[in-house]
Amino acid sequence: MRDQAAGLRAWAERPDSLVLGVIGDPGEDALGRALAQLPRVEGHRWQALRNDQVRQTSVTAWMLWVDTAGFNVAEVGEAGLDVADLYRRVKRALTPITAPAASATSLPLLLWLDDDDKEGAPALDPATMRLLANLGTTLKRFLNVELLRDPADWQRRLIASGRVSAASD
């Protein structure tokens, strides 16, 4: 009998899907809602695999999952968003595949902010937005990873980098 991870990899490698590596800990329902909102590429759908499931799978693109439900700097203080932990997670997952910082081509990483069942992107307070901007700057400088919040812009960068071909809906 095949193990579950092997079955997931085989399913994800089907020709009608693109593999999306997910860094973070989304719930299955929330991840399904997020995948439904991502733009399709040449009719292919996105199949998400968590970081620990993608070791031997060819990943087309990456998403950083940040659960924003329940934190607001005004309510819980600066500890609401652990940027150092997010950086370490991205570094562990992407260091083997990122280009040197001197390279012109950066790896596009979609920042997905989940607000637990609320429609649209969560409204963030200015302090949290600054922390995420600092994370983006640090990722670009040290890992040559570009952190993007807009799925359409992320898809354009994937196409420009040659990781996927021209898009269509």
PDB file of C-alpha atoms in Angstrom:
ATOM      1  CA  MET A   1       0.000   0.000   0.000  1.00  0.00           C
ATOM      2  CA  ARG A   2       1.329   3.427  -0.928  1.00  0.00           C
ATOM      3  CA  ASP A   3       1.765   6.045   1.747  1.00  0.00           C
ATOM      4  CA  GLN A   4      -0.417   9.138   1.781  1.00  0.00           C
ATOM      5  CA  ALA A   5       2.378  11.540   0.814  1.00  0.00           C
ATOM      6  CA  ALA A   6       3.175   9.466  -2.286  1.00  0.00           C
ATOM      7  CA  GLY A   7      -0.485   9.541  -3.259  1.00  0.00           C
ATOM      8  CA  LEU A   8      -0.629  13.318  -2.817  1.00  0.00           C
ATOM      9  CA  ARG A   9       2.499  13.783  -4.918  1.00  0.00           C
ATOM     10  CA  ALA A  10       1.105  11.583  -7.704  1.00  0.00           C
ATOM     11  CA  TRP A  11      -2.175  13.467  -7.657  1.00  0.00           C
ATOM     12  CA  ALA A  12      -0.411  16.830  -7.685  1.00  0.00           C
ATOM     13  CA  GLU A  13       1.763  15.853 -10.632  1.00  0.00           C
ATOM     14  CA  ARG A  14      -1.234  15.265 -12.884  1.00  0.00           C
ATOM     15  CA  PRO A  15      -0.928  17.207 -16.138  1.00  0.00           C
ATOM     16  CA  ASP A  16      -3.965  19.390 -15.353  1.00  0.00           C
ATOM     17  CA  SER A  17      -2.534  20.833 -12.132  1.00  0.00           C
ATOM     18  CA  LEU A  18       0.282  23.122 -11.058  1.00  0.00           C
ATOM     19  CA  VAL A  19       1.932  22.430  -7.728  1.00  0.00           C
ATOM     20  CA  LEU A  20       1.816  25.227  -5.174  1.00  0.00           C
ATOM     21  CA  GLY A  21       4.105  24.786  -2.182  1.00  0.00           C
ATOM     22  CA  VAL A  22       2.525  26.234   0.944  1.00  0.00           C
ATOM     23  CA  ILE A  23       4.700  27.572   3.750  1.00  0.00           C
ATOM     24  CA  GLY A  24       2.631  27.864   6.909  1.00  0.00           C
ATOM     25  CA  ASP A  25      -0.220  26.047   8.587  1.00  0.00           C
ATOM     26  CA  PRO A  26      -3.547  26.680   6.867  1.00  0.00           C
ATOM     27  CA  GLY A  27      -6.645  24.670   7.669  1.00  0.00           C
ATOM     28  CA  GLU A  28      -7.962  22.532   4.827  1.00  0.00           C
ATOM     29  CA  ASP A  29     -11.126  24.612   4.342  1.00  0.00           C
ATOM     30  CA  ALA A  30      -9.254  27.913   4.348  1.00  0.00           C
ATOM     31  CA  LEU A  31      -6.675  26.569   1.910  1.00  0.00           C
ATOM     32  CA  GLY A  32      -9.426  25.337  -0.398  1.00  0.00           C
ATOM     33  CA  ARG A  33     -11.039  28.795  -0.399  1.00  0.00           C
ATOM     34  CA  ALA A  34      -7.675  30.386  -1.180  1.00  0.00           C
ATOM     35  CA  LEU A  35      -6.996  28.010  -4.078  1.00  0.00           C
ATOM     36  CA  ALA A  36     -10.395  28.810  -5.553  1.00  0.00           C
ATOM     37  CA  GLN A  37      -9.399  32.497  -5.679  1.00  0.00           C
ATOM     38  CA  LEU A  38      -6.054  31.974  -7.417  1.00  0.00           C
ATOM     39  CA  PRO A  39      -5.907  32.724 -11.139  1.00  0.00           C
ATOM     40  CA  ARG A  40      -5.751  29.677 -13.399  1.00  0.00           C
ATOM     41  CA  VAL A  41      -2.808  29.319 -15.741  1.00  0.00           C
ATOM     42  CA  GLU A  42      -3.604  27.989 -19.217  1.00  0.00           C
ATOM     43  CA  GLY A  43      -6.609  26.184 -17.769  1.00  0.00           C
ATOM     44  CA  HIS A  44      -4.534  24.413 -15.124  1.00  0.00           C
ATOM     45  CA  ARG A  45      -5.691  24.523 -11.545  1.00  0.00           C
ATOM     46  CA  TRP A  46      -3.481  24.927  -8.511  1.00  0.00           C
ATOM     47  CA  GLN A  47      -2.889  21.960  -6.216  1.00  0.00           C
ATOM     48  CA  ALA A  48      -1.431  22.928  -2.857  1.00  0.00           C
ATOM     49  CA  LEU A  49       1.035  20.770  -0.982  1.00  0.00           C
ATOM     50  CA  ARG A  50       2.365  21.713   2.403  1.00  0.00           C
ATOM     51  CA  ASN A  51       6.077  22.338   2.708  1.00  0.00           C
ATOM     52  CA  ASP A  52       6.709  18.936   4.333  1.00  0.00           C
ATOM     53  CA  GLN A  53       4.971  17.146   1.420  1.00  0.00           C
ATOM     54  CA  VAL A  54       6.888  18.744  -1.457  1.00  0.00           C
ATOM     55  CA  ARG A  55      10.404  17.485  -0.906  1.00  0.00           C
ATOM     56  CA  GLN A  56      10.462  15.337  -4.024  1.00  0.00           C
ATOM     57  CA  THR A  57       7.798  17.105  -6.019  1.00  0.00           C
ATOM     58  CA  SER A  58       8.493  19.708  -8.636  1.00  0.00           C
ATOM     59  CA  VAL A  59       6.887  22.881  -7.248  1.00  0.00           C
ATOM     60  CA  THR A  60       5.708  25.479  -9.750  1.00  0.00           C
ATOM     61  CA  ALA A  61       5.190  28.299  -7.239  1.00  0.00           C
ATOM     62  CA  TRP A  62       5.123  29.112  -3.536  1.00  0.00           C
ATOM     63  CA  MET A  63       2.708  30.718  -1.080  1.00  0.00           C
ATOM     64  CA  LEU A  64       3.434  32.038   2.413  1.00  0.00           C
ATOM     65  CA  TRP A  65       0.371  31.520   4.589  1.00  0.00           C
ATOM     66  CA  VAL A  66      -0.142  34.019   7.403  1.00  0.00           C
ATOM     67  CA  ASP A  67      -3.120  33.526   9.690  1.00  0.00           C
ATOM     68  CA  THR A  68      -4.253  37.031  10.591  1.00  0.00           C
ATOM     69  CA  ALA A  69      -7.438  35.954  12.364  1.00  0.00           C
ATOM     70  CA  GLY A  70      -7.470  37.197  15.902  1.00  0.00           C
ATOM     71  CA  PHE A  71      -4.513  39.515  15.811  1.00  0.00           C
ATOM     72  CA  ASN A  72      -4.499  43.230  15.606  1.00  0.00           C
ATOM     73  CA  VAL A  73      -1.524  45.115  16.963  1.00  0.00           C
ATOM     74  CA  ALA A  74      -3.816  47.577  18.712  1.00  0.00           C
ATOM     75  CA  GLU A  75      -5.420  44.688  20.608  1.00  0.00           C
ATOM     76  CA  VAL A  76      -2.611  42.176  21.204  1.00  0.00           C
ATOM     77  CA  GLY A  77       0.553  44.254  20.939  1.00  0.00           C
ATOM     78  CA  GLU A  78       3.598  43.730  18.733  1.00  0.00           C
ATOM     79  CA  ALA A  79       3.546  39.961  19.335  1.00  0.00           C
ATOM     80  CA  GLY A  80       0.654  39.520  16.911  1.00  0.00           C
ATOM     81  CA  LEU A  81       2.921  38.800  13.936  1.00  0.00           C
ATOM     82  CA  ASP A  82       6.171  36.894  14.396  1.00  0.00           C
ATOM     83  CA  VAL A  83       8.138  38.125  11.385  1.00  0.00           C
ATOM     84  CA  ALA A  84      11.320  36.336  12.469  1.00  0.00           C
ATOM     85  CA  ASP A  85       9.452  33.015  12.472  1.00  0.00           C
ATOM     86  CA  LEU A  86       7.987  33.739   9.035  1.00  0.00           C
ATOM     87  CA  TYR A  87      11.461  34.557   7.704  1.00  0.00           C
ATOM     88  CA  ARG A  88      12.902  31.319   9.132  1.00  0.00           C
ATOM     89  CA  ARG A  89      10.092  29.253   7.609  1.00  0.00           C
ATOM     90  CA  VAL A  90      10.640  30.798   4.178  1.00  0.00           C
ATOM     91  CA  LYS A  91      14.396  30.379   4.447  1.00  0.00           C
ATOM     92  CA  ARG A  92      14.130  26.698   5.380  1.00  0.00           C
ATOM     93  CA  ALA A  93      11.704  26.005   2.539  1.00  0.00           C
ATOM     94  CA  LEU A  94      13.243  28.070  -0.235  1.00  0.00           C
ATOM     95  CA  THR A  95      17.001  28.285   0.334  1.00  0.00           C
ATOM     96  CA  PRO A  96      17.696  25.195  -1.802  1.00  0.00           C
ATOM     97  CA  ILE A  97      15.876  26.711  -4.800  1.00  0.00           C
ATOM     98  CA  THR A  98      16.449  30.471  -4.594  1.00  0.00           C
ATOM     99  CA  ALA A  99      18.843  32.260  -6.889  1.00  0.00           C
ATOM    100  CA  PRO A 100      21.720  34.297  -5.452  1.00  0.00           C
ATOM    101  CA  ALA A 101      20.762  37.815  -4.423  1.00  0.00           C
ATOM    102  CA  ALA A 102      22.919  39.190  -7.244  1.00  0.00           C
ATOM    103  CA  SER A 103      20.740  37.382  -9.803  1.00  0.00           C
ATOM    104  CA  ALA A 104      18.306  39.521 -11.752  1.00  0.00           C
ATOM    105  CA  THR A 105      15.482  36.990 -11.399  1.00  0.00           C
ATOM    106  CA  SER A 106      13.874  36.775  -8.004  1.00  0.00           C
ATOM    107  CA  LEU A 107      11.507  34.032  -6.911  1.00  0.00           C
ATOM    108  CA  PRO A 108       7.933  35.329  -6.572  1.00  0.00           C
ATOM    109  CA  LEU A 109       6.320  34.289  -3.285  1.00  0.00           C
ATOM    110  CA  LEU A 110       2.614  34.924  -2.794  1.00  0.00           C
ATOM    111  CA  LEU A 111       1.803  36.304   0.648  1.00  0.00           C
ATOM    112  CA  TRP A 112      -1.605  34.974   1.605  1.00  0.00           C
ATOM    113  CA  LEU A 113      -3.253  36.653   4.559  1.00  0.00           C
ATOM    114  CA  ASP A 114      -6.132  34.626   5.954  1.00  0.00           C
ATOM    115  CA  ASP A 115      -8.697  36.255   8.180  1.00  0.00           C
ATOM    116  CA  ASP A 116     -10.640  33.077   8.998  1.00  0.00           C
ATOM    117  CA  ASP A 117     -13.766  33.065   6.826  1.00  0.00           C
ATOM    118  CA  LYS A 118     -13.982  36.810   6.228  1.00  0.00           C
ATOM    119  CA  GLU A 119     -14.389  37.819   2.591  1.00  0.00           C
ATOM    120  CA  GLY A 120     -11.487  39.556   0.845  1.00  0.00           C
ATOM    121  CA  ALA A 121      -8.070  40.452   2.166  1.00  0.00           C
ATOM    122  CA  PRO A 122      -8.003  41.326   5.852  1.00  0.00           C
ATOM    123  CA  ALA A 123      -7.622  44.945   6.865  1.00  0.00           C
ATOM    124  CA  LEU A 124      -4.281  45.339   8.601  1.00  0.00           C
ATOM    125  CA  ASP A 125      -3.220  48.009  11.018  1.00  0.00           C
ATOM    126  CA  PRO A 126      -0.221  50.220  10.059  1.00  0.00           C
ATOM    127  CA  ALA A 127       2.209  48.451  12.414  1.00  0.00           C
ATOM    128  CA  THR A 128       1.439  45.030  10.907  1.00  0.00           C
ATOM    129  CA  MET A 129       1.738  46.439   7.390  1.00  0.00           C
ATOM    130  CA  ARG A 130       5.195  47.809   8.301  1.00  0.00           C
ATOM    131  CA  LEU A 131       6.244  44.419   9.689  1.00  0.00           C
ATOM    132  CA  LEU A 132       5.157  42.704   6.457  1.00  0.00           C
ATOM    133  CA  ALA A 133       6.948  45.351   4.373  1.00  0.00           C
ATOM    134  CA  ASN A 134      10.112  44.742   6.423  1.00  0.00           C
ATOM    135  CA  LEU A 135       9.715  40.997   5.863  1.00  0.00           C
ATOM    136  CA  GLY A 136       9.472  41.603   2.121  1.00  0.00           C
ATOM    137  CA  THR A 137      12.612  43.761   2.143  1.00  0.00           C
ATOM    138  CA  THR A 138      14.545  41.171   4.156  1.00  0.00           C
ATOM    139  CA  LEU A 139      13.455  38.299   1.910  1.00  0.00           C
ATOM    140  CA  LYS A 140      14.501  40.229  -1.193  1.00  0.00           C
ATOM    141  CA  ARG A 141      17.865  41.248   0.243  1.00  0.00           C
ATOM    142  CA  PHE A 142      18.973  37.940   1.729  1.00  0.00           C
ATOM    143  CA  LEU A 143      17.088  35.261  -0.239  1.00  0.00           C
ATOM    144  CA  ASN A 144      16.220  37.029  -3.514  1.00  0.00           C
ATOM    145  CA  VAL A 145      12.560  36.227  -2.884  1.00  0.00           C
ATOM    146  CA  GLU A 146       9.940  38.788  -3.805  1.00  0.00           C
ATOM    147  CA  LEU A 147       6.944  38.837  -1.460  1.00  0.00           C
ATOM    148  CA  LEU A 148       3.732  39.736  -3.311  1.00  0.00           C
ATOM    149  CA  ARG A 149       0.196  40.215  -1.957  1.00  0.00           C
ATOM    150  CA  ASP A 150      -1.695  40.463  -5.250  1.00  0.00           C
ATOM    151  CA  PRO A 151      -2.370  37.066  -6.897  1.00  0.00           C
ATOM    152  CA  ALA A 152      -2.561  38.624 -10.380  1.00  0.00           C
ATOM    153  CA  ASP A 153       0.819  40.343  -9.928  1.00  0.00           C
ATOM    154  CA  TRP A 154       2.240  37.095  -8.536  1.00  0.00           C
ATOM    155  CA  GLN A 155       1.023  35.235 -11.617  1.00  0.00           C
ATOM    156  CA  ARG A 156       2.559  37.867 -13.940  1.00  0.00           C
ATOM    157  CA  ARG A 157       5.895  37.484 -12.130  1.00  0.00           C
ATOM    158  CA  LEU A 158       5.701  33.687 -12.437  1.00  0.00           C
ATOM    159  CA  ILE A 159       5.174  34.046 -16.176  1.00  0.00           C
ATOM    160  CA  ALA A 160       7.954  36.628 -16.507  1.00  0.00           C
ATOM    161  CA  SER A 161      10.356  34.356 -14.618  1.00  0.00           C
ATOM    162  CA  GLY A 162       9.539  31.447 -16.939  1.00  0.00           C
ATOM    163  CA  ARG A 163       8.208  29.254 -14.118  1.00  0.00           C
ATOM    164  CA  VAL A 164       4.832  29.011 -15.925  1.00  0.00           C
ATOM    165  CA  SER A 165       3.777  29.843 -19.460  1.00  0.00           C
ATOM    166  CA  ALA A 166       1.321  32.547 -20.594  1.00  0.00           C
ATOM    167  CA  ALA A 167      -1.878  32.783 -18.598  1.00  0.00           C
ATOM    168  CA  SER A 168      -5.472  32.496 -19.606  1.00  0.00           C
ATOM    169  CA  ASP A 169      -8.679  32.137 -17.630  1.00  0.00           C
TER     170      ASP A 169
END
